Backbone as a ProteinNet text record, in pm:
[ID]
protein_1_A
[PRIMARY]
MPELPEVEVCRLGIAPELTGQQIRGVVIRAPKLRHEIPSGLREWLPGCLIVDVRRRGKYLLIDCRREGLAGTLIIHLGMSGNLRFVPPDLPPEKHDHFDLVLPTQVLRFADPRRFGVILWQPGPPAAAAAHPLIAVLGVEPLADDFTADWLHAALSRRNAPVKPVLMDGHLVVGIGNIYASESLFRAGISPLRAASRISRLRCGVLVDAVRDTLSAAIAAGGSSIRDYVHSDGGAGCFQIQAGVYDRAGQPCLRCGGVVRQIRQAGRSTYYCPACQH
[TERTIARY]
83.9	0	87.8	59.6	136.1	131.4	247.9	257.5	291.3	329.4	353.4	449.7	566.4	656.7	595.1	523.7	464.1	355.9	275.2	169.2	228.6	335.7	400.9	464.9	525.4	581.3	469.9	354.9	240.4	197	187.3	146.8	244.2	373.6	473.7	464.8	419.8	410.4	290.1	177.3	54.6	27.9	80.7	47.6	83.2	202.6	234.4	139.9	87.2	-1.5	-147.4	-182.6	-321.5	-349	-257.4	-281.5	-303.3	-413.2	-447.6	-531.8	-556	-636.4	-785.1	-866.4	-1011.7	-1065.5	-1147	-1202.8	-1315.7	-1306.3	-1407.8	-1518	-1483.1	-1583.8	-1532.5	-1622.4	-1591.9	-1654.7	-1579.3	-1632.7	-1617.7	-1728.5	-1728.5	-1773.5	-1683.5	-1716.1	-1748.4	-1701.8	-1732.7	-1799.6	-1926	-1994.9	-1938.1	-1865.4	-1814.1	-1674.4	-1583.6	-1453.6	-1460.5	-1370.4	-1387.7	-1516	-1542.9	-1668.8	-1733.5	-1859.2	-1930.1	-1870.7	-1846.1	-1800.3	-1921.6	-1918.8	-2036	-2073.5	-2193.3	-2237.3	-2247.2	-2262.3	-2271	-2145.2	-2033.6	-1910.1	-1928.2	-2014.9	-2039.7	-2099.8	-2172.3	-2236.6	-2149.1	-2082	-2008.8	-1877	-1803.2	-1665.8	-1649.7	-1730.7	-1709.7	-1715.3	-1617.2	-1607.1	-1521.3	-1485.9	-1403.7	-1258.1	-1194.1	-1051	-979.7	-875.4	-795.5	-694.9	-710.4	-628	-508.8	-512.2	-397.1	-410.4	-296.4	-292.8	-209.1	-272.9	-207.1	-205.4	-134.6	-134.9	-158	-240.8	-256.3	-247.9	-139.9	-117.8	-103.2	-187.4	-184.9	-297.8	-358.3	-466.9	-417.5	-456.4	-435.7	-557.3	-533.5	-641.4	-630.9	-730.1	-732	-836.7	-790.6	-880.5	-935.5	-1067.8	-1137.2	-1226.9	-1248.1	-1329.9	-1390.2	-1513.6	-1578.4	-1682.3	-1746.1	-1843.5	-1956.4	-1976.7	-2084.6	-2050.2	-1927	-1891.6	-1742.9	-1711.6	-1573	-1572.9	-1466.1	-1457.3	-1325.4	-1306.1	-1182.2	-1213.1	-1150.7	-1158.8	-1056.5	-1102.4	-1017.4	-991.3	-863.8	-827.6	-729.5	-758.7	-666.5	-638.5	-511.5	-473.9	-505.9	-540.6	-570.1	-447.1	-466.2	-354.7	-291.7	-371.2	-321.9	-354.3	-401.6	-443.6	-327.8	-351.3	-253.7	-324.2	-264.5	-313.1	-214.2	-265.6	-175.8	-248.6	-171.2	-227.6	-230.3	-344.4	-359.4	-423.4	-408	-476.3	-628.1	-703	-849.1	-913.8	-851	-913.4	-864.1	-786.4	-737.1	-848.2	-887.1	-995.5	-957.7	-1054.4	-1025.1	-1001.6	-918.7	-898.3	-988.2	-980.1	-1073.8	-1080.7	-965.8	-961.9	-952.7	-981.5	-982.6	-1121	-1131	-1262	-1306.9	-1213.8	-1250.5	-1161.9	-1221.9	-1147.7	-1181.5	-1078.1	-1094.2	-1052.7	-1149.2	-1124.9	-1078.3	-960.5	-898.9	-897.5	-855.5	-861.8	-785	-668.4	-589.1	-555.4	-591	-560.2	-657.5	-641.1	-729.6	-644.1	-682.1	-620.8	-706	-647.3	-722.3	-679.9	-779.3	-754.6	-785.5	-682.7	-698.3	-677.4	-754.8	-745.1	-796.7	-707.5	-751.6	-822.5	-775.9	-835.5	-952.3	-973.7	-1086.5	-1087.6	-970	-962.4	-936.8	-932.1	-907.7	-1028.7	-1010.5	-1116.8	-1119.8	-1239.8	-1262.1	-1385.7	-1366.2	-1474.9	-1467.9	-1565.6	-1575.6	-1607	-1533.3	-1561.3	-1592	-1716	-1748.8	-1686.8	-1667.5	-1615.5	-1474.6	-1418.3	-1281.8	-1181.1	-1056.2	-955.8	-944.5	-957.4	-943.9	-1051.4	-1165.2	-1275.6	-1242.5	-1144.3	-1108.3	-1058.9	-1002.2	-951.5	-1061.8	-1187.1	-1299.3	-1361.6	-1319.8	-1377.5	-1344.1	-1439.6	-1415.6	-1290.6	-1250.9	-1130.3	-1002.5	-1012.6	-896.4	-882.6	-996.1	-993.9	-924.4	-920.8	-862.7	-713.5	-653.3	-513	-420.7	-305.9	-208.6	-117	-5.6	91.5	163	192.3	273.4	421.1	489	626.7	728.2	691	780.7	744.7	646	603.1	680.1	673.4	749.8	705	579	531.1	567.5	635.6	687.9	825.7	828.6	950.8	983.4	1103.2	1144.1	1055	1020.9	934.8	797.3	741.5	608.5	612.1	712.7	719.1	739.6	824.4	848.1	719.8	645.6	518.7	418.9	414.4	320.3	357	486.3	529.1	520.4	530.8	528.6	396.6	292.9	160.8	136.2	235.6	218.8	317.3	266.4	353.1	379	315.6	335.2	473.3	523	650.7	646.2	759.2	762.6	728	763.9	738.5	589.3	502.1	359.2	304.5	359.8	313.6	346.5	468.1	505.5	415.3	360.3	275.5	129.8	97	-40	-69.7	-150.4	-180.6	-258.5	-316.5	-383	-280.9	-158.5	-51.3	40.1	98.3	184.1	140.7	126.8	74.4	184.9	153.3	233.2	360	390.1	511.2	472.1	482.8	444.3	548.8	528	609.8	757.9	786.2	925.6	990.4	921.2	980.9	994.1	906.1	921.4	1045.6	1063.3	1182.8	1310.7	1310.7	1430.1	1460.2	1356	1377.5	1436	1384.8	1437.3	1580.9	1611.5	1749.2	1842.4	1802.4	1886.4	1905.3	1802.2	1809.6	1877.8	1902.6	1964.4	1872.3	1741.5	1641.5	1577.3	1569.4	1506.3	1356.8	1299.2	1154	1077.5	1147.6	1084.8	1075.6	1148.8	1149.8	1012.4	966.1	839.3	850.3	748	750.6	773	714.1	724.3	864.1	951.6	1085.8	1193	1149.1	1243.2	1262.8	1385	1415.4	1389.7	1384.8	1369.4	1485.2	1607.3	1724	1711	1671.2	1659.3	1539.3	1437.5	1325.2	1373.7	1468.3	1525.8	1598.3	1672.5	1740.9	1639.8	1531	1428.9	1355.5	1326.2	1263.5	1349.8	1478.8	1570	1574.6	1573	1578.9	1454	1337.7	1212.3	1215	1253.3	1259	1356.9	1474.2	1575.3	1527	1464.6	1416.7	1309.1	1211.4	1102.8	1154.2	1244.3	1299.4	1378.9	1456.2	1532.6	1439.1	1329.4	1233.6	1166.3	1130.6	1070.5	1168.6	1295.5	1397.5	1418.1	1394.8	1411.7	1284.5	1180.9	1056.3	968.9	993.2	913.8	965.3	882.5	917.2	814.2	859.8	770.3	789.6	699.5	706.8	613.7	490.3	394.2	336.3	231.1	153.7	192.3	265.3	284.8	373.5	322.9	401	373.8	465.4	449.1	339.1	304.8	205.3	254.4	387	440.5	470.7	429.5	449.9	578.9	668.1	794.9	776.7	883.5	879.2	973.8	939.4	1026.9	1138.8	1248.7	1363	1418.3	1343.8	1397.6	1422.1	1338.9	1352.7	1490.2	1556.2	1688.1	1798.3	1762.6	1858.6	1844.2	1747.2	1713	1828.6	1839.8	1944.2	1909.2	1779.8	1738.6	1618.1	1531.7	1408.1	1436.6	1372.2	1383.2	1526.6	1605.9	1743.9	1767.6	1663.8	1677.1	1788.2	1874.3	1983.4	2107.7	2102.1	2217.9	2293.6	2419.6	2497.5	2441.3	2441.1	2403	2503.8	2454.8	2542.5	2620.3	2578.1	2644.3	2744	2706.2	2792	2836.2	2779.4	2816.3	2738	2650.8	2564.1	2463.8	2381.2	2285.2	2147.4	2088.8	1955.7	1851.4	1761.2	1655.2	1520.5	1430.2	1292.1	1198.5	1105.3	1004	868.6	762.4	627.8	580.9	530.4	471.5	341.3	234.2	102.7	69.4	106.8	74.9	163.6	269.2	357.5	500.4	578.8	718.9	801.3	884.4	976	1118.4	1203.4	1344.5	1429.3	1529.1	1617.1	1745.7	1844	1971.3	1978.5	1968.2	1970.1	2105.4	2210	2342.2	2359.2	2293.5	2315.2	2186.2	2074	1948.6	1907.8	1899.8	1876	1752.9
-119.2	0	124.8	222.3	346.8	411	449.5	513.5	661	727.3	871.5	910.6	845.2	888.4	876.3	766.1	747.3	852	882.4	981.9	1121.1	1149.6	1279.6	1293	1186.2	1188.9	1213.1	1147.7	1170.5	1316.5	1370.4	1511.5	1603.9	1579.2	1662.5	1652.6	1536.7	1518.2	1585.4	1586.5	1639.9	1786.2	1832.5	1967.7	2076.9	2074.4	2183.8	2191.8	2078.1	2078.1	2101.4	2083.4	2101	2241.2	2293.8	2420.6	2533.5	2603.8	2712.9	2672.7	2542.6	2495.5	2498.6	2520.8	2517.5	2381.7	2321.1	2189.8	2206	2131.7	2137.8	2033.2	1919.9	1815.8	1701.6	1607.7	1489.4	1368.6	1258.9	1132.7	1027.7	966.6	859.6	730.7	634.1	506.4	395.3	407	308.5	384	358.6	436.3	415.2	303.3	275.5	214.8	268.8	207	153.4	196.2	153.6	214.9	338.1	405.1	452.1	485.2	538	672.7	689.9	819.3	911.4	1028.6	1117.2	1153.6	1119.5	1151.7	1302.3	1378.5	1523.6	1590.2	1515.4	1572.8	1620	1551.5	1591.4	1731.5	1769.2	1900.7	2003.5	1962.2	2057.2	2102.7	2012.8	2044.5	2126.6	2106.8	2187.5	2337.8	2409.5	2552.7	2587.2	2486.9	2513	2538.7	2628.3	2651.9	2567.3	2496.9	2420.5	2515.6	2539.1	2640.4	2579.9	2450.2	2389.2	2237.2	2169.5	2023.4	1990.2	1933.8	1907	1756.6	1720.1	1581.2	1580.1	1488.4	1463.2	1312.7	1267.2	1123.6	1064.5	965.8	901.8	951.6	1064.5	1122.4	1244.3	1254.2	1373.9	1463.5	1591.8	1688.8	1793.9	1795.6	1891.2	1997.3	2116.7	2224.8	2295.3	2308.7	2365.1	2480.7	2574.8	2691	2751	2788.3	2873.1	2956.7	3047.6	3135.1	3051.6	3069.7	2999.4	2859	2814.4	2677.9	2668.2	2596.3	2562.3	2423.6	2350.4	2216.5	2151.3	2033.1	1958.4	1819.8	1784.9	1649.1	1564.7	1460	1374.6	1244.9	1213	1094.1	1009.1	880.2	781.9	679.3	646.5	555.8	409.9	378	239.2	152.2	27.5	-65.4	-60.2	-21.4	-32.5	88.4	196.8	311.2	396.2	467	564.8	675.2	792.1	908.3	941.4	967.4	1003.5	1100.1	1182.6	1273.7	1204.8	1215.8	1153.8	1254.8	1234.9	1321.9	1306.9	1411.8	1405.8	1297.3	1260.2	1163.9	1020.2	996.6	860.7	775.9	665.9	581.3	521.3	509.3	451.3	300.4	249.9	106.5	51	-79.5	-150.2	-92.5	-54.3	-12.2	139.3	215.3	361.4	405.8	444.4	463.4	608.5	704.1	843.5	936.4	1039.1	1141	1278.8	1359.4	1500.7	1570.6	1628.8	1685.1	1830.1	1856.6	1989.3	2050.2	2175	2238.9	2165.9	2109.2	2047.1	1900.7	1848.6	1709.5	1658.5	1531.9	1466.7	1404.3	1426	1353	1228.9	1113.3	985.9	899.5	846.3	759	614.6	529.7	386.3	310.9	204.8	130.1	-12.2	-105	-242.4	-309.3	-285.9	-355.9	-280.9	-158.4	-77.3	-55.5	-38.9	-2.8	145.8	219.5	362.5	438.7	569.2	656.1	784.5	825.6	958.3	1015	1117.3	1175.6	1327.4	1393.2	1538.2	1592.8	1695.2	1765.3	1910.4	1954.2	2094.1	2188.4	2312.8	2415.1	2457.4	2550.9	2598.1	2487	2505.4	2399.2	2345.3	2431.3	2387.3	2287	2290.3	2200.4	2054.5	2028.5	1890	1816	1888.1	1824.8	1761.1	1804.1	1750.4	1627.6	1594.1	1475	1352.3	1259.1	1143.6	1063.7	1056.1	981.7	1057.7	1189.6	1274	1304.4	1321.4	1365.3	1266.2	1138.1	1035.5	1016.6	1090.5	1068.9	1126.9	1061.2	1102.2	1212.3	1228.6	1334.6	1307	1413.5	1402.9	1388.8	1282.4	1262	1360.3	1434.7	1536.4	1676.8	1685.4	1815.2	1850.4	1976.6	2026	1965.2	1921	1867.9	1721.3	1658.6	1524.3	1538.5	1541.8	1568.7	1451.9	1454.2	1349.4	1349.5	1467.2	1473.6	1416.6	1455.1	1403.2	1251.3	1201	1057.3	979.8	1028.8	960	952	1061.7	1060.3	964.1	962.5	873.6	727.1	695.2	556.3	505.7	594.8	553.4	488.3	511.4	454	324.2	278.2	159.8	50.7	-66.4	-178.1	-274.5	-252.5	-339.2	-315.1	-409.3	-387.2	-257.8	-189.8	-55.4	-50.9	-154	-143.5	-133.2	-223.6	-205	-72.3	-23.7	104.9	217.4	214.8	317.5	315.6	199.4	186.5	220.9	257.4	292.7	434.5	445.9	575.9	669.2	616.9	704.9	774.3	724.2	782.8	868.5	806.9	875.1	827.9	917.2	879.2	839.5	742.6	719	638.4	585.2	504	359.2	317.1	181.8	79.2	-42.1	-155	-136.6	-98.9	-79.2	29.6	141.7	257.7	239.9	160.5	130.9	45.3	-58.4	-142.7	-62.3	20.1	96.6	203.8	267.1	369.9	309.1	193.5	127.6	80.7	35.5	-4.2	116	228	347.8	395.3	374.4	418.8	316.2	194.9	91.1	35.2	40.2	-5.8	-134.5	-234.6	-360.6	-341.5	-400	-391.3	-469.1	-554.1	-632.8	-556.9	-449.4	-374.5	-312.6	-322.4	-259.5	-108.4	-49	95.3	173.7	129.1	201.4	193.1	107.9	90.4	163.5	257.3	336.7	471.5	503.4	624.7	751.4	863.5	993.7	1018.5	981.2	1001.5	919.7	794.4	709.1	750.1	808.4	862.3	974.7	1054.8	1159.4	1101.6	993.3	925.6	868.7	812.1	752.6	858.4	972.6	1081.8	1120.3	1137.6	1172.7	1061.4	935.9	823.3	815.9	839.8	839.2	950.7	1069.1	1182.6	1154.1	1102.3	1074.8	966.4	862.7	752.4	799.7	873.1	920	1020.4	1107.9	1206.2	1137	1033.5	959	885.8	833.4	762.4	857.7	975.7	1075	1112.9	1133.6	1168.6	1057.2	931	816.3	783.6	865	839.7	737	708	607.8	467.5	369.6	228.3	163.2	97.6	24.6	-125.1	-183.6	-326.4	-404.4	-354	-423.8	-327.5	-253.7	-177	-30.3	21.6	165.8	217.1	320.6	393.4	541.9	625.7	770.3	815.9	944.9	1001.2	1002.8	993	987	844.3	745.4	604.7	545.3	627.4	577.2	502.7	436.2	356.6	414.8	393.6	433.2	332.6	376.8	286.5	280.4	331.3	328.4	186.2	90.5	-46.5	-106.3	-59.4	-116.3	-49.3	56.2	121.9	75.3	-12.1	-48.9	-116.7	-87.9	-148.8	-288.5	-310.8	-443.1	-499.7	-414.5	-464.7	-562.3	-679.5	-783.8	-835.4	-828.2	-875	-989.1	-1067.4	-1176.9	-1272.5	-1308.4	-1400.5	-1336.8	-1209.5	-1140.2	-1065.6	-1030	-959	-819.1	-779.9	-644	-547.1	-440.1	-343.8	-259.9	-263.8	-182.8	-264.2	-386.8	-460.9	-596.4	-641.3	-770.5	-886.5	-861.4	-966.7	-1011.3	-1108.2	-1163.5	-1100.4	-1047	-987.4	-1097.3	-1076	-1172.5	-1121.9	-1215.6	-1184	-1252.9	-1176.3	-1230.5	-1174.3	-1220.9	-1168.4	-1090.7	-971.1	-889.4	-830.4	-854.6	-801.3	-835.3	-957.5	-1003.6	-950.4	-876.7	-819.5	-868.5	-872.8	-911.3	-797.4	-831.9	-737.1	-784.1	-692.3	-722.8	-640.1	-706.3	-633.5	-710.7	-644.6	-707.4	-722.4	-843.6	-861.5	-826.1	-817.1	-786.5	-638.5	-551.4	-408	-329.9	-400	-334.8	-392.9	-306.9	-353.9	-285.7
0	0	0	-84.7	-81.4	56.9	107.7	237.8	218.5	325.2	318.5	205.8	190.8	83.5	-55.9	-81.3	-214.1	-241.4	-138.9	-157	-173.2	-99.7	-114.8	-252.6	-303	-438.3	-540.4	-518.8	-607.7	-601.8	-482	-467.3	-539.7	-520.1	-586.1	-738.3	-786.8	-930.6	-993.6	-921.6	-981	-945.6	-832	-786.1	-886.6	-947.5	-1041.2	-1160.1	-1201.3	-1318.5	-1282.1	-1154.4	-1112	-1058.6	-979.1	-910.9	-1012.4	-992.5	-1082.8	-1201.5	-1218.7	-1331.8	-1296.8	-1398.9	-1380.6	-1426.7	-1343.6	-1374.9	-1477.2	-1585.9	-1691.1	-1670.7	-1610	-1593.7	-1508.9	-1478.7	-1397.7	-1464	-1470.9	-1522.6	-1413.5	-1375.8	-1275	-1342.7	-1351.9	-1418.4	-1320.3	-1197.4	-1094	-979.7	-951.5	-848	-708.6	-688	-554.3	-561.4	-482.3	-457.9	-315.4	-224.3	-85.6	-28	-68.2	-34	-163.5	-156.9	-273.6	-313.9	-443.3	-494.2	-503.5	-441.5	-446.4	-590.2	-629.4	-765.7	-786.6	-677.4	-687.3	-738.8	-742.8	-796.2	-939.4	-1015.3	-1154.4	-1162	-1057.6	-1053.4	-982.7	-875	-791.7	-852.9	-915.8	-953.3	-1081.2	-1185.6	-1306.3	-1275.9	-1326	-1300.5	-1180.4	-1100.6	-982.6	-1022.3	-949.4	-962.3	-856.7	-897.4	-802	-738.7	-607.8	-541.2	-467.9	-438.5	-370.3	-376.1	-365.7	-355.5	-232.6	-130.5	-4	24.6	129.3	175.7	325.8	372.2	516.1	534.9	599.7	609.8	471	439.9	308.5	217.8	254.6	175.4	97.9	-27	-107.7	-92.8	-73.6	-55.2	-164.7	-253.5	-365	-333	-297.4	-257.2	-380.7	-384.5	-501.5	-457.4	-551.5	-518	-644.4	-635.6	-736.1	-663.4	-733.6	-668.8	-608.2	-479.5	-412.2	-365.6	-387.3	-347	-317.6	-212.2	-180.3	-118.6	-141.6	-84.6	-119.2	-65.3	-85	-136.9	-247.9	-301.6	-226.4	-159.8	-77.7	-153.6	-176.9	-254.7	-175.3	-168	-110.2	-219.3	-238.4	-347.2	-318.1	-193.5	-160.7	-174	-217	-231.3	-369.5	-468.6	-606.5	-692.2	-630.9	-710.5	-758.1	-868.3	-917	-992.7	-990	-1063.5	-1173.2	-1293.5	-1402.6	-1496.3	-1562.6	-1661.8	-1798	-1865.6	-1997.6	-2092.3	-2223.5	-2319.7	-2308.8	-2338.5	-2324.5	-2409.1	-2521.4	-2610.7	-2588.6	-2483.6	-2459.1	-2400.6	-2468.6	-2416.4	-2280.9	-2189.6	-2058.5	-2068.6	-1978	-1967.2	-1857.3	-1837	-1749.2	-1608.9	-1554.4	-1414.5	-1397.8	-1503.3	-1495.4	-1448.9	-1322.3	-1260.7	-1250.1	-1261.5	-1234.5	-1314.6	-1375.7	-1450.7	-1396.8	-1378	-1352.4	-1481.2	-1550.4	-1682.5	-1668.1	-1722.4	-1716.8	-1857	-1871.4	-2003.9	-2113.6	-2084.9	-2191.2	-2166	-2050.4	-2018.3	-1913.2	-1877.6	-1781.5	-1672.4	-1547.3	-1436.2	-1413.6	-1437.9	-1437	-1318.3	-1248.6	-1133.2	-1172.9	-1162.6	-1189.1	-1058.6	-1039	-913.6	-936.1	-973.8	-1001.9	-884.4	-761.7	-647	-583.4	-623.4	-577.3	-425.7	-365.9	-225.1	-206.7	-316.1	-307.5	-258.7	-243.1	-190.8	-272	-311.9	-370	-301.8	-220.5	-142.3	-149.7	-91.4	-97.8	40.5	81.5	206.5	174.3	191.7	162	263.7	220.5	309.9	272.9	346.6	319.7	346	302.1	319.2	460.8	560.3	699	738.5	667.6	702.3	675.2	586.9	555.4	678.6	773.9	895.8	977.3	955.9	1032.6	967.9	845.5	781.4	866.3	881.7	969.6	937.5	809.3	773.9	808.1	816.8	842.5	992	1059.4	1199.1	1291.8	1254.4	1343.1	1320.8	1227.6	1193.7	1299.5	1316.1	1414.8	1365.2	1432.9	1404.1	1271.8	1199.3	1078.5	1118	1076.4	1121.4	1064.1	961.3	907	955.3	1045	1096.2	1223.4	1263.1	1377.2	1509.9	1518.8	1646.9	1668.9	1573.9	1594.5	1658.1	1789.9	1863.9	1956	2012	2105.8	2229.1	2279.7	2397.7	2367.9	2252.5	2216.7	2199.1	2126.5	2101.3	2230.7	2318.7	2444.9	2526.5	2531.7	2605.5	2542.3	2409.3	2340.2	2358	2348.2	2360.3	2503.8	2600.6	2740.9	2779.9	2699.8	2728.2	2651.7	2575.4	2492.2	2533.6	2569.8	2607	2492.1	2378.2	2261.5	2202.2	2119.8	2051.1	1969.9	1962.9	1907.7	1758.9	1682.5	1538.1	1505.1	1555.4	1526.2	1578.3	1690	1742.7	1645.2	1589	1491	1368.4	1336.8	1218.4	1244.6	1367.1	1402.8	1354.4	1251.5	1192.5	1282	1392.2	1487.4	1578.1	1578.3	1658.6	1571.8	1469.1	1371.5	1233.6	1139.1	1008.3	911.6	826	705.9	719.8	840.5	855.2	828.3	706.2	667.9	707.3	662.5	704.3	670.1	546.2	505.6	590.7	606.7	671	821.4	883.3	1025.7	1048.8	965.8	979.1	956.9	854	821.2	926.1	980.1	1082.2	1208.7	1249.9	1369.3	1347.7	1225.4	1194.8	1205.4	1148.2	1154.2	1297.6	1381	1519.8	1610.4	1559.9	1640.9	1747.5	1723.7	1821	1770.2	1854.1	1816	1797.6	1691.9	1673.8	1779.6	1855	1960.8	2092.5	2104.7	2231.2	2256.2	2380.8	2418	2399	2340.9	2315.9	2443.9	2553.2	2679.7	2740.8	2687.2	2742.2	2658.7	2577.2	2498.9	2567.3	2599.7	2676.1	2595.3	2666	2599.9	2503.4	2543.8	2457.8	2330	2341.7	2223.2	2138.3	2199.6	2120.9	2030.6	2079.9	1995.8	1876	1899.6	1789.7	1691.2	1744.4	1658.3	1576.1	1634.8	1559.7	1440.4	1463.8	1353.9	1248.7	1294.2	1200.7	1114.5	1174.9	1098.2	994.3	1036	942.2	828	862.6	760.2	664.3	718.3	634.4	537.7	588.6	502.2	398.8	439.7	345.4	235.4	272.6	172.2	76.8	131.5	46.3	-51.9	-6.4	-97.2	-207.1	-169.1	-267.8	-369.5	-326.6	-416.7	-493.9	-476.8	-548.3	-483.4	-354.1	-283.9	-310.1	-274.1	-292.9	-383.8	-489.2	-579.2	-554.9	-475.7	-444.4	-535.5	-552.7	-639.4	-743.1	-700.3	-798.1	-810.3	-713.5	-708.3	-821.7	-890.1	-989.8	-971.2	-1023.1	-1015.3	-1112	-1100.6	-1191.4	-1335.7	-1356.4	-1492.7	-1537.3	-1454.8	-1489.8	-1440.1	-1382.1	-1329.8	-1198.8	-1153.6	-1031.3	-927.1	-799	-690.6	-671.6	-608.9	-595.2	-453.7	-353.4	-217.9	-169.8	-214.8	-165.9	-195.1	-301.4	-332	-249.3	-176.1	-88	56.7	82.7	219.7	291.4	421.4	501.5	550.4	583.9	633.4	559.5	508.4	448.5	334	341.1	238.7	223.8	331.7	326.9	426.9	456.4	552.7	510.9	608.3	583	526.6	492.5	436.2	546	521.1	622.5	647.4	774	810.5	750.8	689.8	626	727	852.4	953.7	1036.6	1079.3	1171.6	1119.3	1005.9	950.8	1006.8	1104.6	1156.1	1051.3	1085.4	989.8	1012.3	906.7	913.5	931.3	1025.6	1053	1003.8	977.5	940.8	1038.2	1095.9	1184	1142.6	1205.8	1180	1302.1	1277.4	1382.3	1331	1404.3	1365.9	1220.7	1179.2	1045.4	935.8	969.8	868.9	891.9	783.7	794.9	853.9	950.3	1011.7	986.4	945.8	920.4	1015.9	1076.8	1169.7	1191.6	1249.1	1283.5	1434.7	1486.4	1632.8	1694.4	1611.9	1665.8	1698.6	1622.7	1646.6	1674.4	1683	1723.2	1857.8	1957.4	2094.2	2155.2
[MASK]
+++++++++++++++++++++++++++++++++++++++++++++++++++++++++++++++++++++++++++++++++++++++++++++++++++++++++++++++++++++++++++++++++++++++++++++++++++++++++++++++++++++++++++++++++++++++++++++++++++++++++++++++++++++++++++++++++++++++++++++++++++++++++++++++++++++++++++++++++++++

């Protein structure tokens, strides 16, 4: 599933071409993905000016405005969704479910597994924070309020292993399986360690490791493991830079120990027991 880096790469790819454009029309080919696509989008969006393209967690927020109407188009890529610009006359393929028609091109949403989301939140941009899918999201790990003090206080209330806790989007958003493993490796913290047993000092190290890992992933275009591609059709390459992810049985790049693979909360975890404590 696309995580914070992949969604941010998508935002960076589409924002320059969307911002300032006027929406000419909407095409809805699948009435329902994970949730029903509001049919009113066909009426509300034409004539709207796109004033900004933002990200909150793994959601893209496209702020729209015209006389008498303002709102935010909320998009989640799901497990297999992607957004790409296509010519207006390009026929849709089987899994092309939604088009945002612009003056010279179309922003097309494809989603083979149909776990994506396209919804609408009326009101000014700030109102999107009140949408039920957005209101429950945790702290942004690249924002200023993701600090060592905050993380230490948050982890002190959790006795579960730290890796699944880091992946809890109600606590911190967008740290998926790859990035949790890599952040803990960079911080030298075992994924088996109870979250409540991580000191304030080590929380500071972990905050820096999370920021560095996510920033490196964004710079690498994200990770393309299965379905994820950029808005221009390219693939991310962070997975080939990984220190432990998908390297079970291979030497640790830091200490020469052997990378192990275990299961935590139904997901594969990779770590080096020799240098992660």
